């Protein structure tokens, strides 16, 4: 009877540990962004907001979005047209003017040195 109790206890502990590792793996597959949203929610929201319909027009010509973690590229998205007159869509080879984005680059560079 003692052997049966010990085996049952060991079996229960083994099942508990195996189940906890499964939930840990499931949590690892969900990529959380600093905003608290998971990556799938973010991508869905961005694509819904930036998809051009026939009835409405985007408030910008084009945009490119990239989400990175370390050296890993998690998401890249291209929206709008780089040349509206000739209907050329934005893609990974689109070239943009610097404009006021240089202020943002300087700020991010300074914060990385912090």
Tab-separated table of N, CA and C in Angstrom:
chain	number	residue	atom	x	y	z
A	1	UNK	N	0.818	-1.198	0.000
A	1	UNK	CA	0.000	0.000	0.000
A	1	UNK	C	0.866	1.267	0.000
A	2	UNK	N	1.982	1.232	0.762
A	2	UNK	CA	2.884	2.381	0.789
A	2	UNK	C	3.497	2.617	-0.579
A	3	UNK	N	3.858	1.554	-1.253
A	3	UNK	CA	4.437	1.668	-2.588
A	3	UNK	C	3.437	2.310	-3.550
A	4	UNK	N	2.169	1.924	-3.435
A	4	UNK	CA	1.127	2.495	-4.293
A	4	UNK	C	0.989	4.004	-4.052
A	5	UNK	N	1.014	4.416	-2.777
A	5	UNK	CA	0.906	5.844	-2.451
A	5	UNK	C	2.097	6.628	-2.995
A	6	UNK	N	3.290	6.070	-2.846
A	6	UNK	CA	4.487	6.744	-3.347
A	6	UNK	C	4.447	6.878	-4.865
A	7	UNK	N	4.049	5.802	-5.538
A	7	UNK	CA	3.960	5.848	-6.999
A	7	UNK	C	2.910	6.856	-7.456
A	8	UNK	N	1.782	6.899	-6.752
A	8	UNK	CA	0.728	7.852	-7.094
A	8	UNK	C	1.224	9.291	-6.897
A	9	UNK	N	1.936	9.538	-5.791
A	9	UNK	CA	2.463	10.878	-5.526
A	9	UNK	C	3.477	11.285	-6.594
A	10	UNK	N	4.373	10.376	-6.955
A	10	UNK	CA	5.370	10.667	-7.985
A	10	UNK	C	4.693	10.930	-9.323
A	11	UNK	N	3.685	10.141	-9.649
A	11	UNK	CA	2.949	10.325	-10.902
A	11	UNK	C	2.248	11.688	-10.934
A	12	UNK	N	1.612	12.068	-9.822
A	12	UNK	CA	0.927	13.367	-9.765
A	12	UNK	C	1.911	14.528	-9.913
A	13	UNK	N	3.054	14.436	-9.241
A	13	UNK	CA	4.065	15.488	-9.346
A	13	UNK	C	4.587	15.570	-10.776
A	14	UNK	N	4.805	14.427	-11.407
A	14	UNK	CA	5.270	14.410	-12.797
A	14	UNK	C	4.278	15.061	-13.740
A	15	UNK	N	3.007	14.781	-13.541
A	15	UNK	CA	1.963	15.385	-14.388
A	15	UNK	C	1.919	16.897	-14.171
A	16	UNK	N	2.046	17.339	-12.915
A	16	UNK	CA	2.014	18.777	-12.630
A	16	UNK	C	3.172	19.504	-13.306
A	17	UNK	N	4.371	18.922	-13.241
A	17	UNK	CA	5.522	19.564	-13.874
A	17	UNK	C	5.409	19.574	-15.395
A	18	UNK	N	4.877	18.516	-15.967
A	18	UNK	CA	4.757	18.487	-17.430
A	18	UNK	C	3.720	19.496	-17.914
A	19	UNK	N	2.644	19.686	-17.182
A	19	UNK	CA	1.626	20.666	-17.578
A	19	UNK	C	2.146	22.092	-17.446
A	20	UNK	N	2.936	22.366	-16.414
A	20	UNK	CA	3.443	23.733	-16.250
A	20	UNK	C	4.424	24.097	-17.356
A	21	UNK	N	5.185	23.137	-17.865
A	21	UNK	CA	6.109	23.452	-18.953
A	21	UNK	C	5.356	23.705	-20.252
A	22	UNK	N	4.201	23.072	-20.429
A	22	UNK	CA	3.399	23.325	-21.630
A	22	UNK	C	2.856	24.746	-21.634
A	23	UNK	N	2.395	25.236	-20.490
A	23	UNK	CA	1.884	26.610	-20.454
A	23	UNK	C	3.017	27.607	-20.617
A	24	UNK	N	4.196	27.292	-20.119
A	24	UNK	CA	5.336	28.191	-20.306
A	24	UNK	C	5.702	28.285	-21.776
A	25	UNK	N	5.637	27.170	-22.498
A	25	UNK	CA	5.933	27.200	-23.926
A	25	UNK	C	4.887	28.009	-24.675
A	26	UNK	N	3.621	27.887	-24.290
A	26	UNK	CA	2.565	28.652	-24.952
A	26	UNK	C	2.762	30.148	-24.717
A	27	UNK	N	3.193	30.547	-23.507
A	27	UNK	CA	3.444	31.958	-23.224
A	27	UNK	C	4.619	32.488	-24.027
A	28	UNK	N	5.640	31.644	-24.258
A	28	UNK	CA	6.793	32.074	-25.041
A	28	UNK	C	6.412	32.349	-26.489
A	29	UNK	N	5.428	31.610	-27.021
A	29	UNK	CA	5.029	31.794	-28.413
A	29	UNK	C	4.301	33.119	-28.618
A	30	UNK	N	3.635	33.639	-27.571
A	30	UNK	CA	2.993	34.949	-27.653
A	30	UNK	C	4.059	36.010	-27.420
A	31	UNK	N	4.296	36.827	-28.405
A	31	UNK	CA	5.316	37.867	-28.281
A	31	UNK	C	4.635	39.136	-27.788
A	32	UNK	N	5.023	39.591	-26.605
A	32	UNK	CA	4.473	40.808	-26.023
A	32	UNK	C	5.337	42.000	-26.396
A	33	UNK	N	4.690	43.076	-26.780
A	33	UNK	CA	5.373	44.325	-27.099
A	33	UNK	C	5.434	45.190	-25.845
A	34	UNK	N	6.283	46.212	-25.809
A	34	UNK	CA	6.355	47.086	-24.629
A	34	UNK	C	5.017	47.742	-24.284
A	35	UNK	N	4.126	47.898	-25.253
A	35	UNK	CA	2.817	48.493	-24.990
A	35	UNK	C	1.892	47.553	-24.232
A	36	UNK	N	2.258	46.274	-24.144
A	36	UNK	CA	1.421	45.286	-23.474
A	36	UNK	C	0.607	44.447	-24.438
A	37	UNK	N	0.485	44.884	-25.679
A	37	UNK	CA	-0.241	44.109	-26.683
A	37	UNK	C	0.639	42.972	-27.166
A	38	UNK	N	-0.012	41.885	-27.618
A	38	UNK	CA	0.818	40.862	-28.245
A	38	UNK	C	0.992	41.228	-29.715
A	39	UNK	N	1.980	40.640	-30.343
A	39	UNK	CA	2.363	41.015	-31.707
A	39	UNK	C	1.223	40.799	-32.696
A	40	UNK	N	0.470	39.703	-32.551
A	40	UNK	CA	-0.631	39.431	-33.480
A	40	UNK	C	-1.699	40.520	-33.426
A	41	UNK	N	-2.046	40.985	-32.213
A	41	UNK	CA	-3.027	42.071	-32.080
A	41	UNK	C	-2.521	43.345	-32.748
A	42	UNK	N	-1.246	43.646	-32.539
A	42	UNK	CA	-0.648	44.850	-33.106
A	42	UNK	C	-0.687	44.814	-34.630
A	43	UNK	N	-0.297	43.687	-35.220
A	43	UNK	CA	-0.275	43.563	-36.681
A	43	UNK	C	-1.679	43.707	-37.246
A	44	UNK	N	-2.655	43.055	-36.622
A	44	UNK	CA	-4.042	43.149	-37.089
A	44	UNK	C	-4.531	44.592	-37.036
A	45	UNK	N	-4.244	45.283	-35.936
A	45	UNK	CA	-4.677	46.673	-35.787
A	45	UNK	C	-4.029	47.579	-36.828
A	46	UNK	N	-2.734	47.425	-37.040
A	46	UNK	CA	-2.017	48.251	-38.019
A	46	UNK	C	-2.552	48.006	-39.424
A	47	UNK	N	-2.747	46.748	-39.789
A	47	UNK	CA	-3.210	46.440	-41.141
A	47	UNK	C	-4.638	46.911	-41.373
A	48	UNK	N	-5.500	46.841	-40.349
A	48	UNK	CA	-6.872	47.338	-40.500
A	48	UNK	C	-6.892	48.854	-40.681
A	49	UNK	N	-6.067	49.559	-39.926
A	49	UNK	CA	-6.052	51.025	-39.997
A	49	UNK	C	-5.413	51.535	-41.280
A	50	UNK	N	-4.517	50.773	-41.861
A	50	UNK	CA	-3.747	51.270	-42.997
A	50	UNK	C	-4.093	50.609	-44.321
A	51	UNK	N	-5.183	49.885	-44.372
A	51	UNK	CA	-5.618	49.298	-45.632
A	51	UNK	C	-6.475	50.319	-46.361
A	52	UNK	N	-6.174	50.525	-47.622
A	52	UNK	CA	-6.869	51.536	-48.410
A	52	UNK	C	-8.096	50.919	-49.078
A	53	UNK	N	-9.251	51.500	-48.842
A	53	UNK	CA	-10.481	51.066	-49.504
A	53	UNK	C	-10.778	51.999	-50.668
A	54	UNK	N	-11.707	51.590	-51.517
A	54	UNK	CA	-12.079	52.436	-52.648
A	54	UNK	C	-12.789	53.706	-52.184
A	55	UNK	N	-13.599	53.594	-51.099
A	55	UNK	CA	-14.388	54.746	-50.663
A	55	UNK	C	-13.549	55.788	-49.933
A	56	UNK	N	-12.610	55.323	-49.102
A	56	UNK	CA	-11.849	56.294	-48.315
A	56	UNK	C	-10.398	56.346	-48.761
A	57	UNK	N	-9.742	57.397	-48.334
A	57	UNK	CA	-8.359	57.624	-48.732
A	57	UNK	C	-7.504	57.691	-47.471
A	58	UNK	N	-6.287	57.227	-47.558
A	58	UNK	CA	-5.380	57.307	-46.423
A	58	UNK	C	-4.977	58.751	-46.183
A	59	UNK	N	-4.625	59.072	-44.944
A	59	UNK	CA	-4.211	60.434	-44.618
A	59	UNK	C	-2.719	60.643	-44.869
A	60	UNK	N	-2.053	59.670	-45.463
A	60	UNK	CA	-0.636	59.781	-45.787
A	60	UNK	C	-0.384	59.100	-47.120
A	61	UNK	N	0.742	59.419	-47.735
A	61	UNK	CA	1.070	58.814	-49.030
A	61	UNK	C	1.498	57.367	-48.853
A	62	UNK	N	2.483	57.131	-47.986
A	62	UNK	CA	2.925	55.761	-47.728
A	62	UNK	C	3.639	55.688	-46.390
A	63	UNK	N	3.756	54.477	-45.890
A	63	UNK	CA	4.461	54.245	-44.628
A	63	UNK	C	5.032	52.839	-44.638
A	64	UNK	N	6.130	52.684	-43.926
A	64	UNK	CA	6.731	51.369	-43.738
A	64	UNK	C	6.895	51.155	-42.245
A	65	UNK	N	6.511	49.986	-41.779
A	65	UNK	CA	6.561	49.686	-40.354
A	65	UNK	C	7.415	48.444	-40.148
A	66	UNK	N	8.302	48.495	-39.170
A	66	UNK	CA	9.130	47.342	-38.827
A	66	UNK	C	9.131	47.125	-37.328
A	67	UNK	N	8.991	45.865	-36.907
A	67	UNK	CA	9.069	45.498	-35.498
A	67	UNK	C	10.233	44.528	-35.358
A	68	UNK	N	11.166	44.860	-34.474
A	68	UNK	CA	12.380	44.062	-34.309
A	68	UNK	C	12.560	43.685	-32.847
A	69	UNK	N	13.202	42.550	-32.622
A	69	UNK	CA	13.633	42.156	-31.276
A	69	UNK	C	15.054	41.634	-31.414
A	70	UNK	N	16.006	42.434	-30.950
A	70	UNK	CA	17.409	42.077	-31.149
A	70	UNK	C	17.728	42.110	-32.633
A	71	UNK	N	18.271	41.033	-33.146
A	71	UNK	CA	18.575	40.932	-34.574
A	71	UNK	C	17.445	40.283	-35.362
A	72	UNK	N	16.382	39.898	-34.688
A	72	UNK	CA	15.270	39.188	-35.321
A	72	UNK	C	14.224	40.175	-35.848
A	73	UNK	N	13.791	39.986	-37.088
A	73	UNK	CA	12.728	40.800	-37.674
A	73	UNK	C	11.408	40.096	-37.385
A	74	UNK	N	10.539	40.739	-36.584
A	74	UNK	CA	9.262	40.142	-36.224
A	74	UNK	C	8.170	40.476	-37.230
A	75	UNK	N	8.230	41.680	-37.799
A	75	UNK	CA	7.173	42.101	-38.731
A	75	UNK	C	7.678	43.257	-39.581
A	76	UNK	N	7.336	43.245	-40.860
A	76	UNK	CA	7.528	44.395	-41.741
A	76	UNK	C	6.250	44.580	-42.543
A	77	UNK	N	5.814	45.815	-42.648
A	77	UNK	CA	4.608	46.118	-43.406
A	77	UNK	C	4.805	47.358	-44.250
A	78	UNK	N	4.237	47.353	-45.437
A	78	UNK	CA	4.367	48.467	-46.383
A	78	UNK	C	2.963	48.898	-46.781
A	79	UNK	N	2.665	50.192	-46.610
A	79	UNK	CA	1.322	50.694	-46.857
A	79	UNK	C	1.380	51.921	-47.751
A	80	UNK	N	0.384	52.084	-48.592
A	80	UNK	CA	0.273	53.261	-49.439
A	80	UNK	C	1.106	53.171	-50.701
A	81	UNK	N	1.330	54.355	-51.302
A	81	UNK	CA	2.041	54.432	-52.580
A	81	UNK	C	3.167	55.457	-52.482
A	82	UNK	N	4.330	55.105	-53.013
A	82	UNK	CA	5.440	56.061	-53.029
A	82	UNK	C	5.251	57.104	-54.119
A	83	UNK	N	4.518	56.761	-55.159
A	83	UNK	CA	4.207	57.703	-56.237
A	83	UNK	C	2.713	57.573	-56.520
A	84	UNK	N	1.939	58.508	-55.972
A	84	UNK	CA	0.481	58.432	-56.099
A	84	UNK	C	0.045	58.626	-57.545
A	85	UNK	N	0.705	59.536	-58.252
A	85	UNK	CA	0.331	59.827	-59.637
A	85	UNK	C	0.461	58.592	-60.528
A	86	UNK	N	1.554	57.848	-60.366
A	86	UNK	CA	1.796	56.662	-61.196
A	86	UNK	C	1.386	55.359	-60.514
A	87	UNK	N	0.759	55.446	-59.336
A	87	UNK	CA	0.263	54.279	-58.588
A	87	UNK	C	1.354	53.240	-58.324
A	88	UNK	N	2.495	53.690	-57.807
A	88	UNK	CA	3.589	52.777	-57.462
A	88	UNK	C	3.486	52.468	-55.967
A	89	UNK	N	3.222	51.207	-55.601
A	89	UNK	CA	3.051	50.866	-54.185
A	89	UNK	C	4.377	50.903	-53.417
A	90	UNK	N	4.272	51.152	-52.124
A	90	UNK	CA	5.454	51.131	-51.254
A	90	UNK	C	5.915	49.690	-51.074
A	91	UNK	N	7.234	49.501	-51.043
A	91	UNK	CA	7.803	48.178	-50.790
A	91	UNK	C	9.134	48.342	-50.069
A	92	UNK	N	9.872	47.240	-49.909
A	92	UNK	CA	11.136	47.296	-49.164
A	92	UNK	C	12.212	48.119	-49.859
A	93	UNK	N	12.030	48.451	-51.132
A	93	UNK	CA	13.016	49.243	-51.874
A	93	UNK	C	12.638	50.720	-51.987
A	94	UNK	N	11.568	51.143	-51.335
A	94	UNK	CA	11.138	52.543	-51.391
A	94	UNK	C	12.158	53.437	-50.697
A	95	UNK	N	12.375	54.621	-51.270
A	95	UNK	CA	13.319	55.591	-50.716
A	95	UNK	C	12.521	56.811	-50.274
A	96	UNK	N	12.794	57.285	-49.051
A	96	UNK	CA	12.086	58.429	-48.497
A	96	UNK	C	13.075	59.551	-48.187
A	97	UNK	N	12.571	60.790	-48.222
A	97	UNK	CA	13.364	61.943	-47.807
A	97	UNK	C	13.489	61.917	-46.283
A	98	UNK	N	14.572	62.477	-45.766
A	98	UNK	CA	14.787	62.465	-44.329
A	98	UNK	C	13.774	63.324	-43.591
A	99	UNK	N	13.518	64.527	-44.073
A	99	UNK	CA	12.554	65.401	-43.418
A	99	UNK	C	12.882	65.614	-41.951
A	100	UNK	N	11.877	65.625	-41.104
A	100	UNK	CA	12.108	65.875	-39.679
A	100	UNK	C	12.368	64.584	-38.902
A	101	UNK	N	12.532	63.477	-39.572
A	101	UNK	CA	12.808	62.220	-38.884
A	101	UNK	C	14.193	62.219	-38.253
A	102	UNK	N	15.086	63.106	-38.721
A	102	UNK	CA	16.444	63.144	-38.162
A	102	UNK	C	16.417	63.485	-36.670
A	103	UNK	N	15.444	64.281	-36.223
A	103	UNK	CA	15.329	64.592	-34.797
A	103	UNK	C	15.048	63.326	-33.998
A	104	UNK	N	14.204	62.487	-34.526
A	104	UNK	CA	13.885	61.230	-33.851
A	104	UNK	C	15.099	60.320	-33.793
A	105	UNK	N	15.853	60.238	-34.880
A	105	UNK	CA	17.058	59.406	-34.886
A	105	UNK	C	18.072	59.894	-33.853
A	106	UNK	N	18.252	61.205	-33.752
A	106	UNK	CA	19.190	61.754	-32.772
A	106	UNK	C	18.714	61.432	-31.359
A	107	UNK	N	17.426	61.580	-31.095
A	107	UNK	CA	16.877	61.305	-29.772
A	107	UNK	C	17.052	59.830	-29.409
A	108	UNK	N	16.729	58.930	-30.321
A	108	UNK	CA	16.874	57.492	-30.050
A	108	UNK	C	18.334	57.142	-29.818
A	109	UNK	N	19.228	57.711	-30.608
A	109	UNK	CA	20.664	57.454	-30.431
A	109	UNK	C	21.138	57.926	-29.061
A	110	UNK	N	20.685	59.096	-28.645
A	110	UNK	CA	21.074	59.614	-27.330
A	110	UNK	C	20.527	58.732	-26.210
A	111	UNK	N	19.297	58.252	-26.355
A	111	UNK	CA	18.701	57.397	-25.326
A	111	UNK	C	19.393	56.040	-25.255
A	112	UNK	N	19.912	55.540	-26.369
A	112	UNK	CA	20.626	54.269	-26.347
A	112	UNK	C	21.951	54.397	-25.612
A	113	UNK	N	22.533	55.593	-25.599
A	113	UNK	CA	23.775	55.822	-24.868
A	113	UNK	C	23.539	55.964	-23.370
A	114	UNK	N	22.313	56.241	-22.982
A	114	UNK	CA	21.960	56.497	-21.592
A	114	UNK	C	22.318	55.337	-20.759
